């Protein structure tokens, strides 16, 4: 005689597998590497610094 099979466990394992596959697809489709994010952040900061350097500052009122 064999052991009883817990169908809930198999259902949950199948759901986990589908969820993992979907997550992997989304990571490929939408994911960006850490290097890409760092590069974009550096470029943004560089642009902000350039704009700040060209601002005109009015003298303080006396």
mmCIF file of N, CA and C in Angstrom:
data_model
loop_
_atom_site.group_PDB
_atom_site.id
_atom_site.type_symbol
_atom_site.label_atom_id
_atom_site.label_comp_id
_atom_site.label_asym_id
_atom_site.label_seq_id
_atom_site.Cartn_x
_atom_site.Cartn_y
_atom_site.Cartn_z
ATOM 1 N N UNK A 1 0.830 -1.177 0.000
ATOM 2 C CA UNK A 1 0.000 0.000 0.000
ATOM 3 C C UNK A 1 0.880 1.248 0.000
ATOM 4 N N UNK A 2 0.489 2.218 -0.783
ATOM 5 C CA UNK A 2 1.289 3.434 -0.863
ATOM 6 C C UNK A 2 0.764 4.483 0.102
ATOM 7 N N UNK A 3 1.582 5.509 0.277
ATOM 8 C CA UNK A 3 1.204 6.584 1.191
ATOM 9 C C UNK A 3 0.171 7.486 0.522
ATOM 10 N N UNK A 4 -0.691 8.115 1.303
ATOM 11 C CA UNK A 4 -1.642 9.065 0.717
ATOM 12 C C UNK A 4 -0.903 10.289 0.159
ATOM 13 N N UNK A 5 -1.453 10.829 -0.898
ATOM 14 C CA UNK A 5 -0.832 11.963 -1.567
ATOM 15 C C UNK A 5 -1.568 13.233 -1.160
ATOM 16 N N UNK A 6 -0.814 14.236 -0.779
ATOM 17 C CA UNK A 6 -1.410 15.524 -0.413
ATOM 18 C C UNK A 6 -1.508 16.372 -1.671
ATOM 19 N N UNK A 7 -2.719 16.522 -2.199
ATOM 20 C CA UNK A 7 -2.911 17.255 -3.444
ATOM 21 C C UNK A 7 -2.688 18.751 -3.259
ATOM 22 N N UNK A 8 -2.907 19.270 -2.071
ATOM 23 C CA UNK A 8 -2.671 20.693 -1.819
ATOM 24 C C UNK A 8 -1.212 21.047 -2.045
ATOM 25 N N UNK A 9 -0.318 20.152 -1.646
ATOM 26 C CA UNK A 9 1.110 20.421 -1.819
ATOM 27 C C UNK A 9 1.468 20.523 -3.294
ATOM 28 N N UNK A 10 0.938 19.625 -4.102
ATOM 29 C CA UNK A 10 1.222 19.656 -5.527
ATOM 30 C C UNK A 10 0.611 20.898 -6.179
ATOM 31 N N UNK A 11 -0.578 21.289 -5.758
ATOM 32 C CA UNK A 11 -1.219 22.485 -6.299
ATOM 33 C C UNK A 11 -0.391 23.722 -5.978
ATOM 34 N N UNK A 12 0.079 23.798 -4.738
ATOM 35 C CA UNK A 12 0.878 24.952 -4.339
ATOM 36 C C UNK A 12 2.235 24.969 -5.048
ATOM 37 N N UNK A 13 2.858 23.808 -5.226
ATOM 38 C CA UNK A 13 4.134 23.747 -5.946
ATOM 39 C C UNK A 13 3.962 24.196 -7.392
ATOM 40 N N UNK A 14 2.858 23.799 -8.017
ATOM 41 C CA UNK A 14 2.597 24.207 -9.395
ATOM 42 C C UNK A 14 2.400 25.723 -9.460
ATOM 43 N N UNK A 15 1.662 26.285 -8.501
ATOM 44 C CA UNK A 15 1.428 27.729 -8.471
ATOM 45 C C UNK A 15 2.747 28.477 -8.275
ATOM 46 N N UNK A 16 3.608 27.968 -7.404
ATOM 47 C CA UNK A 16 4.912 28.601 -7.178
ATOM 48 C C UNK A 16 5.746 28.586 -8.446
ATOM 49 N N UNK A 17 5.713 27.462 -9.154
ATOM 50 C CA UNK A 17 6.474 27.343 -10.393
ATOM 51 C C UNK A 17 5.997 28.338 -11.441
ATOM 52 N N UNK A 18 4.678 28.496 -11.578
ATOM 53 C CA UNK A 18 4.127 29.452 -12.540
ATOM 54 C C UNK A 18 4.485 30.880 -12.147
ATOM 55 N N UNK A 19 4.419 31.159 -10.851
ATOM 56 C CA UNK A 19 4.754 32.504 -10.363
ATOM 57 C C UNK A 19 6.223 32.814 -10.615
ATOM 58 N N UNK A 20 7.098 31.842 -10.389
ATOM 59 C CA UNK A 20 8.529 32.021 -10.617
ATOM 60 C C UNK A 20 8.808 32.250 -12.102
ATOM 61 N N UNK A 21 8.135 31.500 -12.965
ATOM 62 C CA UNK A 21 8.343 31.659 -14.406
ATOM 63 C C UNK A 21 7.911 33.052 -14.847
ATOM 64 N N UNK A 22 6.782 33.524 -14.326
ATOM 65 C CA UNK A 22 6.305 34.865 -14.684
ATOM 66 C C UNK A 22 7.271 35.939 -14.178
ATOM 67 N N UNK A 23 7.788 35.738 -12.979
ATOM 68 C CA UNK A 23 8.749 36.692 -12.423
ATOM 69 C C UNK A 23 10.020 36.740 -13.260
ATOM 70 N N UNK A 24 10.482 35.594 -13.715
ATOM 71 C CA UNK A 24 11.677 35.551 -14.561
ATOM 72 C C UNK A 24 11.442 36.265 -15.893
ATOM 73 N N UNK A 25 10.248 36.078 -16.468
ATOM 74 C CA UNK A 25 9.925 36.767 -17.718
ATOM 75 C C UNK A 25 9.920 38.280 -17.520
ATOM 76 N N UNK A 26 9.329 38.727 -16.414
ATOM 77 C CA UNK A 26 9.270 40.159 -16.136
ATOM 78 C C UNK A 26 10.653 40.734 -15.860
ATOM 79 N N UNK A 27 11.511 39.951 -15.216
ATOM 80 C CA UNK A 27 12.869 40.426 -14.941
ATOM 81 C C UNK A 27 13.624 40.668 -16.235
ATOM 82 N N UNK A 28 13.426 39.797 -17.206
ATOM 83 C CA UNK A 28 14.092 39.968 -18.500
ATOM 84 C C UNK A 28 13.476 41.138 -19.248
ATOM 85 N N UNK A 29 12.155 41.250 -19.171
ATOM 86 C CA UNK A 29 11.444 42.262 -19.945
ATOM 87 C C UNK A 29 11.641 43.666 -19.384
ATOM 88 N N UNK A 30 11.559 43.825 -18.070
ATOM 89 C CA UNK A 30 11.581 45.149 -17.455
ATOM 90 C C UNK A 30 12.821 45.427 -16.612
ATOM 91 N N UNK A 31 13.584 44.435 -16.291
ATOM 92 C CA UNK A 31 14.681 44.589 -15.348
ATOM 93 C C UNK A 31 15.836 45.397 -15.908
ATOM 94 N N UNK A 32 16.478 46.115 -15.022
ATOM 95 C CA UNK A 32 17.691 46.858 -15.375
ATOM 96 C C UNK A 32 18.766 46.443 -14.392
ATOM 97 N N UNK A 33 19.981 46.387 -14.876
ATOM 98 C CA UNK A 33 21.069 45.983 -14.007
ATOM 99 C C UNK A 33 21.422 47.122 -13.054
ATOM 100 N N UNK A 34 22.142 46.774 -12.020
ATOM 101 C CA UNK A 34 22.571 47.771 -11.032
ATOM 102 C C UNK A 34 23.479 48.805 -11.693
ATOM 103 N N UNK A 35 24.292 48.360 -12.634
ATOM 104 C CA UNK A 35 25.195 49.277 -13.343
ATOM 105 C C UNK A 35 24.404 50.291 -14.164
ATOM 106 N N UNK A 36 23.326 49.847 -14.807
ATOM 107 C CA UNK A 36 22.494 50.771 -15.591
ATOM 108 C C UNK A 36 21.855 51.826 -14.683
ATOM 109 N N UNK A 37 21.346 51.370 -13.537
ATOM 110 C CA UNK A 37 20.716 52.311 -12.603
ATOM 111 C C UNK A 37 21.738 53.319 -12.085
ATOM 112 N N UNK A 38 22.947 52.860 -11.770
ATOM 113 C CA UNK A 38 23.993 53.747 -11.272
ATOM 114 C C UNK A 38 24.409 54.750 -12.347
ATOM 115 N N UNK A 39 24.489 54.289 -13.580
ATOM 116 C CA UNK A 39 24.853 55.178 -14.685
ATOM 117 C C UNK A 39 23.806 56.267 -14.862
ATOM 118 N N UNK A 40 22.540 55.896 -14.831
ATOM 119 C CA UNK A 40 21.468 56.883 -14.972
ATOM 120 C C UNK A 40 21.475 57.880 -13.816
ATOM 121 N N UNK A 41 21.721 57.405 -12.613
ATOM 122 C CA UNK A 41 21.772 58.297 -11.456
ATOM 123 C C UNK A 41 22.934 59.280 -11.584
ATOM 124 N N UNK A 42 24.079 58.798 -12.051
ATOM 125 C CA UNK A 42 25.246 59.663 -12.227
ATOM 126 C C UNK A 42 24.989 60.713 -13.301
ATOM 127 N N UNK A 43 24.351 60.314 -14.403
ATOM 128 C CA UNK A 43 24.040 61.266 -15.467
ATOM 129 C C UNK A 43 23.049 62.320 -14.979
ATOM 130 N N UNK A 44 22.068 61.904 -14.217
ATOM 131 C CA UNK A 44 21.085 62.844 -13.676
ATOM 132 C C UNK A 44 21.760 63.851 -12.760
ATOM 133 N N UNK A 45 22.634 63.373 -11.896
ATOM 134 C CA UNK A 45 23.338 64.275 -10.977
ATOM 135 C C UNK A 45 24.242 65.234 -11.747
ATOM 136 N N UNK A 46 24.892 64.752 -12.790
ATOM 137 C CA UNK A 46 25.747 65.604 -13.618
ATOM 138 C C UNK A 46 24.927 66.708 -14.276
ATOM 139 N N UNK A 47 23.758 66.359 -14.796
ATOM 140 C CA UNK A 47 22.886 67.356 -15.420
ATOM 141 C C UNK A 47 22.396 68.387 -14.407
ATOM 142 N N UNK A 48 22.061 67.951 -13.216
ATOM 143 C CA UNK A 48 21.634 68.878 -12.161
ATOM 144 C C UNK A 48 22.763 69.836 -11.815
ATOM 145 N N UNK A 49 23.972 69.310 -11.688
ATOM 146 C CA UNK A 49 25.113 70.155 -11.356
ATOM 147 C C UNK A 49 25.397 71.176 -12.461
ATOM 148 N N UNK A 50 25.242 70.749 -13.725
ATOM 149 C CA UNK A 50 25.458 71.682 -14.836
ATOM 150 C C UNK A 50 24.441 72.808 -14.804
ATOM 151 N N UNK A 51 23.178 72.470 -14.547
ATOM 152 C CA UNK A 51 22.146 73.494 -14.480
ATOM 153 C C UNK A 51 22.376 74.448 -13.311
ATOM 154 N N UNK A 52 22.774 73.909 -12.177
ATOM 155 C CA UNK A 52 23.038 74.748 -11.007
ATOM 156 C C UNK A 52 24.212 75.690 -11.265
ATOM 157 N N UNK A 53 25.179 75.256 -12.043
ATOM 158 C CA UNK A 53 26.346 76.088 -12.318
ATOM 159 C C UNK A 53 25.985 77.274 -13.210
ATOM 160 N N UNK A 54 24.921 77.164 -13.974
ATOM 161 C CA UNK A 54 24.535 78.232 -14.868
ATOM 162 C C UNK A 54 23.439 79.139 -14.319
ATOM 163 N N UNK A 55 23.062 78.921 -13.084
ATOM 164 C CA UNK A 55 22.023 79.757 -12.492
ATOM 165 C C UNK A 55 22.578 81.147 -12.205
ATOM 166 N N UNK A 56 21.697 82.134 -12.338
ATOM 167 C CA UNK A 56 22.080 83.505 -11.986
ATOM 168 C C UNK A 56 21.623 83.756 -10.571
ATOM 169 N N UNK A 57 22.532 84.258 -9.773
ATOM 170 C CA UNK A 57 22.219 84.564 -8.374
ATOM 171 C C UNK A 57 22.122 86.067 -8.231
ATOM 172 N N UNK A 58 20.979 86.527 -7.800
ATOM 173 C CA UNK A 58 20.813 87.962 -7.548
ATOM 174 C C UNK A 58 21.542 88.319 -6.261
ATOM 175 N N UNK A 59 22.142 89.539 -6.230
ATOM 176 C CA UNK A 59 22.828 89.952 -4.991
ATOM 177 C C UNK A 59 21.804 90.103 -3.860
ATOM 178 N N UNK A 60 22.262 89.905 -2.672
ATOM 179 C CA UNK A 60 21.384 90.013 -1.512
ATOM 180 C C UNK A 60 20.930 91.461 -1.327
ATOM 181 N N UNK A 61 19.656 91.679 -1.042
ATOM 182 C CA UNK A 61 19.197 93.069 -0.843
ATOM 183 C C UNK A 61 19.793 93.651 0.434
ATOM 184 N N UNK A 62 20.058 94.966 0.372
ATOM 185 C CA UNK A 62 20.692 95.612 1.530
ATOM 186 C C UNK A 62 19.688 96.297 2.395
#
